Amino acid sequence: MNFENLKTEVKTILSAENLSRDEKLKNLCQFLTDNIDYYNWVGFYFANHEAKTLHLGPYVGAETDHTVIPFGKGICGQVAESNANFVVPDVAAQDNYIACSFTVKSEIVVPLFVNGINIGQIDIDSHVIDPFTEKDERFLEFVNEQVAKLF
């Protein structure tokens, strides 16, 4: 996977005029799902710091019951507290994992910072065990840097 080739399109999607922020994010999720074969569910969660909860934003993939996640719970909730990327090569080996579907084998979550504050994250589930590399992390950090410009 050559992530460099995808960066220009990420910028194009996020700079589209006459679309709401949520529409741009949904289009971005669709683009990532369509172009990276092991990205099977792509979505954004946004933080409510007062309530210490994450709230599901735009996403592409199977429906999820996890529309609100408390800080600290599951992979996403842990990233809300740690402010660090979290790569889970095999979700079955993770104690604090919120099962979304039996088809999910691995997950990567990268925090989204605006002015140094973790306002949310991009969350990606894969049906493959251990597909995520450091290149995925760097690419998703780039994606979130571009997304942050929308806020």
PDB file of C-alpha atoms in Angstrom:
ATOM      1  CA  MET A   1       0.000   0.000   0.000  1.00  0.00           C
ATOM      2  CA  ASN A   2       1.439   3.333  -1.068  1.00  0.00           C
ATOM      3  CA  PHE A   3      -0.096   5.826   1.324  1.00  0.00           C
ATOM      4  CA  GLU A   4       1.696   8.740  -0.320  1.00  0.00           C
ATOM      5  CA  ASN A   5      -0.524   8.306  -3.375  1.00  0.00           C
ATOM      6  CA  LEU A   6      -3.653   8.672  -1.207  1.00  0.00           C
ATOM      7  CA  LYS A   7      -2.670  11.911   0.524  1.00  0.00           C
ATOM      8  CA  THR A   8      -3.631  14.233  -2.345  1.00  0.00           C
ATOM      9  CA  GLU A   9      -7.111  12.726  -2.542  1.00  0.00           C
ATOM     10  CA  VAL A  10      -7.533  13.048   1.240  1.00  0.00           C
ATOM     11  CA  LYS A  11      -6.835  16.791   0.912  1.00  0.00           C
ATOM     12  CA  THR A  12      -9.214  17.064  -2.055  1.00  0.00           C
ATOM     13  CA  ILE A  13     -12.046  15.327  -0.201  1.00  0.00           C
ATOM     14  CA  LEU A  14     -11.647  17.531   2.856  1.00  0.00           C
ATOM     15  CA  SER A  15     -11.460  20.752   0.846  1.00  0.00           C
ATOM     16  CA  ALA A  16     -14.667  20.094  -1.124  1.00  0.00           C
ATOM     17  CA  GLU A  17     -16.834  23.185  -1.204  1.00  0.00           C
ATOM     18  CA  ASN A  18     -20.593  23.140  -0.529  1.00  0.00           C
ATOM     19  CA  LEU A  19     -20.353  20.097   1.748  1.00  0.00           C
ATOM     20  CA  SER A  20     -20.797  20.051   5.507  1.00  0.00           C
ATOM     21  CA  ARG A  21     -17.996  18.854   7.761  1.00  0.00           C
ATOM     22  CA  ASP A  22     -19.896  15.613   8.404  1.00  0.00           C
ATOM     23  CA  GLU A  23     -20.366  15.020   4.670  1.00  0.00           C
ATOM     24  CA  LYS A  24     -16.641  15.519   4.096  1.00  0.00           C
ATOM     25  CA  LEU A  25     -15.805  13.101   6.922  1.00  0.00           C
ATOM     26  CA  LYS A  26     -18.248  10.492   5.604  1.00  0.00           C
ATOM     27  CA  ASN A  27     -16.706  10.819   2.120  1.00  0.00           C
ATOM     28  CA  LEU A  28     -13.258  10.423   3.665  1.00  0.00           C
ATOM     29  CA  CYS A  29     -14.356   7.258   5.494  1.00  0.00           C
ATOM     30  CA  GLN A  30     -15.740   5.867   2.237  1.00  0.00           C
ATOM     31  CA  PHE A  31     -12.516   6.725   0.376  1.00  0.00           C
ATOM     32  CA  LEU A  32     -10.361   4.969   2.973  1.00  0.00           C
ATOM     33  CA  THR A  33     -12.610   1.890   2.988  1.00  0.00           C
ATOM     34  CA  ASP A  34     -12.605   1.765  -0.826  1.00  0.00           C
ATOM     35  CA  ASN A  35      -8.852   2.199  -1.236  1.00  0.00           C
ATOM     36  CA  ILE A  36      -7.308   0.197   1.617  1.00  0.00           C
ATOM     37  CA  ASP A  37      -8.554  -3.360   1.446  1.00  0.00           C
ATOM     38  CA  TYR A  38      -8.040  -4.186   5.127  1.00  0.00           C
ATOM     39  CA  TYR A  39      -9.892  -1.044   6.346  1.00  0.00           C
ATOM     40  CA  ASN A  40     -13.302  -2.657   6.837  1.00  0.00           C
ATOM     41  CA  TRP A  41     -14.920  -0.127   9.216  1.00  0.00           C
ATOM     42  CA  VAL A  42     -13.768   3.491   9.303  1.00  0.00           C
ATOM     43  CA  GLY A  43     -15.292   6.116  11.546  1.00  0.00           C
ATOM     44  CA  PHE A  44     -14.805   9.091  13.795  1.00  0.00           C
ATOM     45  CA  TYR A  45     -15.651   9.496  17.456  1.00  0.00           C
ATOM     46  CA  PHE A  46     -15.765  12.943  19.048  1.00  0.00           C
ATOM     47  CA  ALA A  47     -15.132  13.760  22.703  1.00  0.00           C
ATOM     48  CA  ASN A  48     -17.455  15.393  25.174  1.00  0.00           C
ATOM     49  CA  HIS A  49     -14.884  16.308  27.817  1.00  0.00           C
ATOM     50  CA  GLU A  50     -17.462  17.409  30.399  1.00  0.00           C
ATOM     51  CA  ALA A  51     -19.292  14.056  30.281  1.00  0.00           C
ATOM     52  CA  LYS A  52     -16.061  12.119  29.617  1.00  0.00           C
ATOM     53  CA  THR A  53     -17.672  10.302  26.697  1.00  0.00           C
ATOM     54  CA  LEU A  54     -16.993   9.735  23.020  1.00  0.00           C
ATOM     55  CA  HIS A  55     -19.817  10.133  20.509  1.00  0.00           C
ATOM     56  CA  LEU A  56     -19.968   8.402  17.148  1.00  0.00           C
ATOM     57  CA  GLY A  57     -19.631  10.699  14.168  1.00  0.00           C
ATOM     58  CA  PRO A  58     -19.563   9.880  10.468  1.00  0.00           C
ATOM     59  CA  TYR A  59     -18.543   6.322   9.626  1.00  0.00           C
ATOM     60  CA  VAL A  60     -18.655   3.691   6.881  1.00  0.00           C
ATOM     61  CA  GLY A  61     -19.104   0.011   7.610  1.00  0.00           C
ATOM     62  CA  ALA A  62     -21.379  -2.256   9.567  1.00  0.00           C
ATOM     63  CA  GLU A  63     -23.825  -0.584  11.933  1.00  0.00           C
ATOM     64  CA  THR A  64     -22.652  -0.314  15.518  1.00  0.00           C
ATOM     65  CA  ASP A  65     -24.432  -0.087  18.841  1.00  0.00           C
ATOM     66  CA  HIS A  66     -21.423   1.767  20.248  1.00  0.00           C
ATOM     67  CA  THR A  67     -22.600   5.312  19.663  1.00  0.00           C
ATOM     68  CA  VAL A  68     -21.441   6.563  23.080  1.00  0.00           C
ATOM     69  CA  ILE A  69     -18.274   5.228  24.720  1.00  0.00           C
ATOM     70  CA  PRO A  70     -17.091   6.289  28.193  1.00  0.00           C
ATOM     71  CA  PHE A  71     -13.499   7.485  28.466  1.00  0.00           C
ATOM     72  CA  GLY A  72     -11.323   4.549  29.503  1.00  0.00           C
ATOM     73  CA  LYS A  73     -13.615   1.850  28.078  1.00  0.00           C
ATOM     74  CA  GLY A  74     -12.505  -0.127  25.058  1.00  0.00           C
ATOM     75  CA  ILE A  75      -9.739   0.871  22.694  1.00  0.00           C
ATOM     76  CA  CYS A  76     -11.367   4.188  21.766  1.00  0.00           C
ATOM     77  CA  GLY A  77     -11.993   5.113  25.389  1.00  0.00           C
ATOM     78  CA  GLN A  78      -8.389   4.346  26.268  1.00  0.00           C
ATOM     79  CA  VAL A  79      -7.131   6.610  23.460  1.00  0.00           C
ATOM     80  CA  ALA A  80      -9.377   9.400  24.786  1.00  0.00           C
ATOM     81  CA  GLU A  81      -7.385   9.216  28.040  1.00  0.00           C
ATOM     82  CA  SER A  82      -3.901   8.345  26.761  1.00  0.00           C
ATOM     83  CA  ASN A  83      -3.795  10.768  23.796  1.00  0.00           C
ATOM     84  CA  ALA A  84      -1.710   8.113  22.017  1.00  0.00           C
ATOM     85  CA  ASN A  85      -2.199   5.841  19.026  1.00  0.00           C
ATOM     86  CA  PHE A  86      -3.405   2.351  19.889  1.00  0.00           C
ATOM     87  CA  VAL A  87      -2.834  -0.561  17.526  1.00  0.00           C
ATOM     88  CA  VAL A  88      -4.476  -3.854  18.420  1.00  0.00           C
ATOM     89  CA  PRO A  89      -3.063  -6.681  16.260  1.00  0.00           C
ATOM     90  CA  ASP A  90      -5.601  -9.213  17.609  1.00  0.00           C
ATOM     91  CA  VAL A  91      -8.714  -7.968  19.430  1.00  0.00           C
ATOM     92  CA  ALA A  92      -9.244 -11.421  20.981  1.00  0.00           C
ATOM     93  CA  ALA A  93      -6.065 -10.892  23.019  1.00  0.00           C
ATOM     94  CA  GLN A  94      -7.196  -7.495  24.375  1.00  0.00           C
ATOM     95  CA  ASP A  95      -8.811  -7.394  27.841  1.00  0.00           C
ATOM     96  CA  ASN A  96     -10.451  -3.968  27.564  1.00  0.00           C
ATOM     97  CA  TYR A  97     -11.999  -4.436  24.118  1.00  0.00           C
ATOM     98  CA  ILE A  98     -15.612  -3.641  23.226  1.00  0.00           C
ATOM     99  CA  ALA A  99     -16.652  -6.286  20.699  1.00  0.00           C
ATOM    100  CA  CYS A 100     -18.405  -4.738  17.709  1.00  0.00           C
ATOM    101  CA  SER A 101     -18.670  -7.806  15.525  1.00  0.00           C
ATOM    102  CA  PHE A 102     -17.223 -11.302  15.373  1.00  0.00           C
ATOM    103  CA  THR A 103     -15.727 -10.325  12.000  1.00  0.00           C
ATOM    104  CA  VAL A 104     -13.433  -7.698  13.588  1.00  0.00           C
ATOM    105  CA  LYS A 105      -9.968  -9.148  14.138  1.00  0.00           C
ATOM    106  CA  SER A 106      -7.839  -6.020  14.657  1.00  0.00           C
ATOM    107  CA  GLU A 107      -8.190  -2.303  15.282  1.00  0.00           C
ATOM    108  CA  ILE A 108      -6.242   0.942  15.061  1.00  0.00           C
ATOM    109  CA  VAL A 109      -7.258   4.187  16.759  1.00  0.00           C
ATOM    110  CA  VAL A 110      -5.436   7.488  16.219  1.00  0.00           C
ATOM    111  CA  PRO A 111      -6.343  10.606  18.249  1.00  0.00           C
ATOM    112  CA  LEU A 112      -7.472  13.802  16.561  1.00  0.00           C
ATOM    113  CA  PHE A 113      -5.930  16.964  18.009  1.00  0.00           C
ATOM    114  CA  VAL A 114      -7.112  20.530  17.487  1.00  0.00           C
ATOM    115  CA  ASN A 115      -4.972  23.205  19.141  1.00  0.00           C
ATOM    116  CA  GLY A 116      -3.300  20.515  21.253  1.00  0.00           C
ATOM    117  CA  ILE A 117      -6.597  19.128  22.579  1.00  0.00           C
ATOM    118  CA  ASN A 118      -7.722  15.574  21.817  1.00  0.00           C
ATOM    119  CA  ILE A 119     -11.197  16.246  20.367  1.00  0.00           C
ATOM    120  CA  GLY A 120     -11.757  12.744  19.041  1.00  0.00           C
ATOM    121  CA  GLN A 121     -10.257  10.008  16.961  1.00  0.00           C
ATOM    122  CA  ILE A 122     -10.345   7.985  13.818  1.00  0.00           C
ATOM    123  CA  ASP A 123     -11.165   4.341  14.487  1.00  0.00           C
ATOM    124  CA  ILE A 124     -10.535   1.554  11.983  1.00  0.00           C
ATOM    125  CA  ASP A 125     -11.519  -2.086  12.290  1.00  0.00           C
ATOM    126  CA  SER A 126     -10.133  -4.839  10.107  1.00  0.00           C
ATOM    127  CA  HIS A 127     -11.318  -8.366   9.354  1.00  0.00           C
ATOM    128  CA  VAL A 128      -7.635  -9.371   9.158  1.00  0.00           C
ATOM    129  CA  ILE A 129      -5.354 -10.164  12.089  1.00  0.00           C
ATOM    130  CA  ASP A 130      -2.363  -7.807  12.444  1.00  0.00           C
ATOM    131  CA  PRO A 131      -2.550  -5.799   9.190  1.00  0.00           C
ATOM    132  CA  PHE A 132      -1.614  -2.397  10.648  1.00  0.00           C
ATOM    133  CA  THR A 133       1.964  -1.120  10.438  1.00  0.00           C
ATOM    134  CA  GLU A 134       3.774   2.032  11.412  1.00  0.00           C
ATOM    135  CA  LYS A 135       2.964   3.274   7.895  1.00  0.00           C
ATOM    136  CA  ASP A 136      -0.752   3.089   8.754  1.00  0.00           C
ATOM    137  CA  GLU A 137      -0.095   5.097  11.905  1.00  0.00           C
ATOM    138  CA  ARG A 138       1.822   7.817  10.065  1.00  0.00           C
ATOM    139  CA  PHE A 139      -0.802   7.972   7.311  1.00  0.00           C
ATOM    140  CA  LEU A 140      -3.679   8.239   9.779  1.00  0.00           C
ATOM    141  CA  GLU A 141      -1.808  10.941  11.693  1.00  0.00           C
ATOM    142  CA  PHE A 142      -1.598  12.825   8.384  1.00  0.00           C
ATOM    143  CA  VAL A 143      -5.331  12.238   7.805  1.00  0.00           C
ATOM    144  CA  ASN A 144      -6.155  13.636  11.247  1.00  0.00           C
ATOM    145  CA  GLU A 145      -3.899  16.657  10.688  1.00  0.00           C
ATOM    146  CA  GLN A 146      -5.977  17.408   7.603  1.00  0.00           C
ATOM    147  CA  VAL A 147      -9.272  16.737   9.409  1.00  0.00           C
ATOM    148  CA  ALA A 148      -8.225  19.095  12.233  1.00  0.00           C
ATOM    149  CA  LYS A 149      -8.297  21.968   9.723  1.00  0.00           C
ATOM    150  CA  LEU A 150     -12.089  21.561   9.544  1.00  0.00           C
ATOM    151  CA  PHE A 151     -12.469  22.579  13.200  1.00  0.00           C
TER     152      PHE A 151
END
